[in-house]
């Protein structure tokens, strides 16, 4: 059962353009939504994260938009650069119980930024 | 400070062989995780250890066993490898357990091929 669905699978953007990756979740108990960035041959690393008490979080060129009623969140990369070419994963987790901070990941999006 | 280290980096096995993937972290984290990454599937949790002395199943535990040797080390064992276990395996750790919002730090991965 895929509780976090991510789209698109792959994305090609020109340098300077905006990259947008979308995720939808099913479990309303989720209350933490991070995005991880993975370069080829490396492990994923946290890029930016949001909690559902805010609708948007911005860090430099990276912004998360969150829509609690629609159970959707998205990553926007402004002024995309070739160095942003990587695989991006959205994820979700919930507090308490036996969750122990377990993350449920989306399927991943391979982003290619052409110079 | 090496973070999360994994050995080996690459491994080729024949069907039915066994092996152990090693993981260690030097960040004094309580929680550790094992994931597998397959194309189009994202990262799927195999097993996790909320704290030293405890382990629990994740989303895809069949065919695997784990040992939390001490606070630093968390190993993953394949008793009888199958071609379906061909994947890239990542170990991760986080500061604490029981609450959402802890950043998971990933190792560089082990690329396993089962013939």
mmCIF file of N, CA, C and O in Angstrom, chain A residues 31-32 36 38 43-44 46 51 89 93-96 98 100-103 105-107, chain B residues 33 35 37 40-43 45 48 50 90 97-101 103-104 106-108:
data_model
loop_
_atom_site.group_PDB
_atom_site.id
_atom_site.type_symbol
_atom_site.label_atom_id
_atom_site.label_comp_id
_atom_site.label_asym_id
_atom_site.label_seq_id
_atom_site.Cartn_x
_atom_site.Cartn_y
_atom_site.Cartn_z
ATOM 1 N N UNK A 31 2.151 14.088 10.207
ATOM 2 C CA UNK A 31 2.298 15.480 10.620
ATOM 3 C C UNK A 31 3.712 16.014 10.431
ATOM 4 O O UNK A 31 4.094 17.015 11.056
ATOM 5 N N UNK A 32 4.467 15.379 9.598
ATOM 6 C CA UNK A 32 5.807 15.863 9.283
ATOM 7 C C UNK A 32 6.116 15.443 7.857
ATOM 8 O O UNK A 32 5.954 14.258 7.508
ATOM 9 N N UNK A 36 13.755 14.849 0.576
ATOM 10 C CA UNK A 36 15.144 14.426 0.548
ATOM 11 C C UNK A 36 15.676 14.541 -0.881
ATOM 12 O O UNK A 36 14.951 14.315 -1.856
ATOM 13 N N UNK A 38 18.818 13.279 -3.467
ATOM 14 C CA UNK A 38 19.819 12.224 -3.620
ATOM 15 C C UNK A 38 20.587 12.410 -4.927
ATOM 16 O O UNK A 38 19.993 12.400 -6.003
ATOM 17 N N UNK A 43 23.780 8.594 -0.647
ATOM 18 C CA UNK A 43 22.551 8.403 0.093
ATOM 19 C C UNK A 43 21.716 9.673 0.080
ATOM 20 O O UNK A 43 22.233 10.769 -0.159
ATOM 21 N N UNK A 44 20.411 9.553 0.320
ATOM 22 C CA UNK A 44 19.557 10.743 0.385
ATOM 23 C C UNK A 44 19.967 11.648 1.534
ATOM 24 O O UNK A 44 20.496 11.191 2.552
ATOM 25 N N UNK A 46 18.477 15.253 3.774
ATOM 26 C CA UNK A 46 17.347 16.150 3.998
ATOM 27 C C UNK A 46 17.575 17.479 3.298
ATOM 28 O O UNK A 46 18.620 18.104 3.440
ATOM 29 N N UNK A 51 5.763 21.197 8.601
ATOM 30 C CA UNK A 51 4.703 20.632 9.430
ATOM 31 C C UNK A 51 3.374 21.224 8.972
ATOM 32 O O UNK A 51 3.345 22.320 8.418
ATOM 33 N N UNK A 89 12.893 12.894 -3.236
ATOM 34 C CA UNK A 89 11.887 12.068 -2.584
ATOM 35 C C UNK A 89 11.088 12.907 -1.601
ATOM 36 O O UNK A 89 11.676 13.608 -0.766
ATOM 37 N N UNK A 93 5.737 11.321 7.996
ATOM 38 C CA UNK A 93 5.767 10.502 9.213
ATOM 39 C C UNK A 93 4.775 11.073 10.216
ATOM 40 O O UNK A 93 4.250 12.176 10.045
ATOM 41 N N UNK A 94 4.529 10.316 11.259
ATOM 42 C CA UNK A 94 3.567 10.726 12.278
ATOM 43 C C UNK A 94 4.163 10.511 13.660
ATOM 44 O O UNK A 94 5.039 9.689 13.864
ATOM 45 N N UNK A 95 3.652 11.297 14.587
ATOM 46 C CA UNK A 95 4.124 11.188 15.963
ATOM 47 C C UNK A 95 3.475 10.018 16.679
ATOM 48 O O UNK A 95 2.437 9.534 16.285
ATOM 49 N N UNK A 96 4.139 9.664 17.790
ATOM 50 C CA UNK A 96 3.488 8.841 18.776
ATOM 51 C C UNK A 96 3.271 7.397 18.397
ATOM 52 O O UNK A 96 3.622 6.951 17.314
ATOM 53 N N UNK A 98 3.670 3.621 17.895
ATOM 54 C CA UNK A 98 4.857 2.848 17.564
ATOM 55 C C UNK A 98 5.522 3.379 16.300
ATOM 56 O O UNK A 98 6.270 2.681 15.634
ATOM 57 N N UNK A 100 7.794 5.696 15.924
ATOM 58 C CA UNK A 100 9.235 5.863 16.105
ATOM 59 C C UNK A 100 9.882 6.665 14.983
ATOM 60 O O UNK A 100 10.991 6.364 14.571
ATOM 61 N N UNK A 101 9.182 7.677 14.484
ATOM 62 C CA UNK A 101 9.772 8.529 13.464
ATOM 63 C C UNK A 101 9.955 7.852 12.129
ATOM 64 O O UNK A 101 10.716 8.335 11.291
ATOM 65 N N UNK A 102 9.256 6.762 11.893
ATOM 66 C CA UNK A 102 9.399 6.073 10.617
ATOM 67 C C UNK A 102 8.898 6.957 9.479
ATOM 68 O O UNK A 102 7.857 7.575 9.572
ATOM 69 N N UNK A 103 9.672 6.976 8.402
ATOM 70 C CA UNK A 103 9.306 7.746 7.221
ATOM 71 C C UNK A 103 8.701 6.828 6.162
ATOM 72 O O UNK A 103 9.215 5.740 5.918
ATOM 73 N N UNK A 105 8.155 6.956 2.204
ATOM 74 C CA UNK A 105 8.673 7.721 1.078
ATOM 75 C C UNK A 105 7.784 7.608 -0.148
ATOM 76 O O UNK A 105 7.126 6.581 -0.373
ATOM 77 N N UNK A 106 7.790 8.672 -0.958
ATOM 78 C CA UNK A 106 7.213 8.604 -2.286
ATOM 79 C C UNK A 106 8.159 7.861 -3.215
ATOM 80 O O UNK A 106 9.255 7.462 -2.833
ATOM 81 N N UNK A 107 7.737 7.709 -4.473
ATOM 82 C CA UNK A 107 8.481 6.874 -5.413
ATOM 83 C C UNK A 107 9.724 7.545 -5.975
ATOM 84 O O UNK A 107 10.572 6.895 -6.574
ATOM 85 N N UNK B 33 17.912 2.518 10.924
ATOM 86 C CA UNK B 33 16.960 2.002 9.945
ATOM 87 C C UNK B 33 17.707 1.321 8.793
ATOM 88 O O UNK B 33 18.806 1.739 8.439
ATOM 89 N N UNK B 35 16.832 0.465 4.717
ATOM 90 C CA UNK B 35 15.930 0.648 3.584
ATOM 91 C C UNK B 35 16.500 -0.096 2.375
ATOM 92 O O UNK B 35 17.700 -0.299 2.261
ATOM 93 N N UNK B 37 16.240 0.411 -1.953
ATOM 94 C CA UNK B 37 15.819 1.349 -2.987
ATOM 95 C C UNK B 37 15.796 0.629 -4.315
ATOM 96 O O UNK B 37 16.815 0.111 -4.777
ATOM 97 N N UNK B 40 11.635 3.250 -9.293
ATOM 98 C CA UNK B 40 10.192 3.458 -9.316
ATOM 99 C C UNK B 40 9.467 3.097 -8.033
ATOM 100 O O UNK B 40 8.245 3.243 -7.947
ATOM 101 N N UNK B 41 10.233 2.615 -7.032
ATOM 102 C CA UNK B 41 9.597 2.185 -5.768
ATOM 103 C C UNK B 41 9.963 3.090 -4.607
ATOM 104 O O UNK B 41 9.436 2.936 -3.502
ATOM 105 N N UNK B 42 10.856 3.997 -4.807
ATOM 106 C CA UNK B 42 11.282 4.840 -3.701
ATOM 107 C C UNK B 42 12.120 4.061 -2.708
ATOM 108 O O UNK B 42 12.759 3.066 -3.042
ATOM 109 N N UNK B 43 12.108 4.517 -1.479
ATOM 110 C CA UNK B 43 12.826 3.843 -0.397
ATOM 111 C C UNK B 43 11.801 3.118 0.467
ATOM 112 O O UNK B 43 10.835 3.725 0.933
ATOM 113 N N UNK B 45 11.166 0.719 3.867
ATOM 114 C CA UNK B 45 11.758 0.353 5.147
ATOM 115 C C UNK B 45 11.722 -1.159 5.336
ATOM 116 O O UNK B 45 10.670 -1.791 5.227
ATOM 117 N N UNK B 48 13.766 -1.544 11.454
ATOM 118 C CA UNK B 48 14.288 -0.412 12.175
ATOM 119 C C UNK B 48 14.533 -0.784 13.629
ATOM 120 O O UNK B 48 14.008 -1.802 14.127
ATOM 121 N N UNK B 50 14.385 1.300 17.166
ATOM 122 C CA UNK B 50 14.057 2.565 17.820
ATOM 123 C C UNK B 50 15.131 2.948 18.839
ATOM 124 O O UNK B 50 15.393 4.131 19.052
ATOM 125 N N UNK B 90 20.267 0.991 1.960
ATOM 126 C CA UNK B 90 20.719 2.151 2.722
ATOM 127 C C UNK B 90 20.428 1.956 4.198
ATOM 128 O O UNK B 90 19.344 1.523 4.594
ATOM 129 N N UNK B 97 13.603 8.700 19.001
ATOM 130 C CA UNK B 97 12.495 7.915 18.493
ATOM 131 C C UNK B 97 11.217 8.361 19.195
ATOM 132 O O UNK B 97 11.238 9.092 20.168
ATOM 133 N N UNK B 98 10.090 7.932 18.670
ATOM 134 C CA UNK B 98 8.815 8.215 19.318
ATOM 135 C C UNK B 98 8.162 9.497 18.870
ATOM 136 O O UNK B 98 7.056 9.802 19.259
ATOM 137 N N UNK B 99 8.845 10.268 18.022
ATOM 138 C CA UNK B 99 8.225 11.502 17.565
ATOM 139 C C UNK B 99 8.595 11.791 16.135
ATOM 140 O O UNK B 99 9.671 11.448 15.677
ATOM 141 N N UNK B 100 7.720 12.432 15.444
ATOM 142 C CA UNK B 100 8.016 12.801 14.063
ATOM 143 C C UNK B 100 8.946 14.003 14.048
ATOM 144 O O UNK B 100 9.027 14.764 14.995
ATOM 145 N N UNK B 101 9.643 14.177 12.982
ATOM 146 C CA UNK B 101 10.446 15.382 12.806
ATOM 147 C C UNK B 101 11.922 15.187 13.000
ATOM 148 O O UNK B 101 12.675 16.145 12.930
ATOM 149 N N UNK B 103 15.458 14.282 11.730
ATOM 150 C CA UNK B 103 16.153 14.091 10.459
ATOM 151 C C UNK B 103 16.827 12.733 10.448
ATOM 152 O O UNK B 103 17.509 12.364 11.407
ATOM 153 N N UNK B 104 16.647 12.017 9.356
ATOM 154 C CA UNK B 104 17.369 10.765 9.182
ATOM 155 C C UNK B 104 18.602 11.035 8.339
ATOM 156 O O UNK B 104 18.527 11.695 7.299
ATOM 157 N N UNK B 106 21.586 9.355 6.156
ATOM 158 C CA UNK B 106 21.778 8.128 5.404
ATOM 159 C C UNK B 106 23.251 7.845 5.135
ATOM 160 O O UNK B 106 24.060 8.762 4.964
ATOM 161 N N UNK B 107 23.563 6.548 5.058
ATOM 162 C CA UNK B 107 24.872 6.123 4.615
ATOM 163 C C UNK B 107 24.967 6.154 3.104
ATOM 164 O O UNK B 107 23.995 6.489 2.423
ATOM 165 N N UNK B 108 26.130 5.774 2.541
ATOM 166 C CA UNK B 108 26.335 5.845 1.091
ATOM 167 C C UNK B 108 25.723 4.692 0.317
ATOM 168 O O UNK B 108 25.669 4.736 -0.914
#
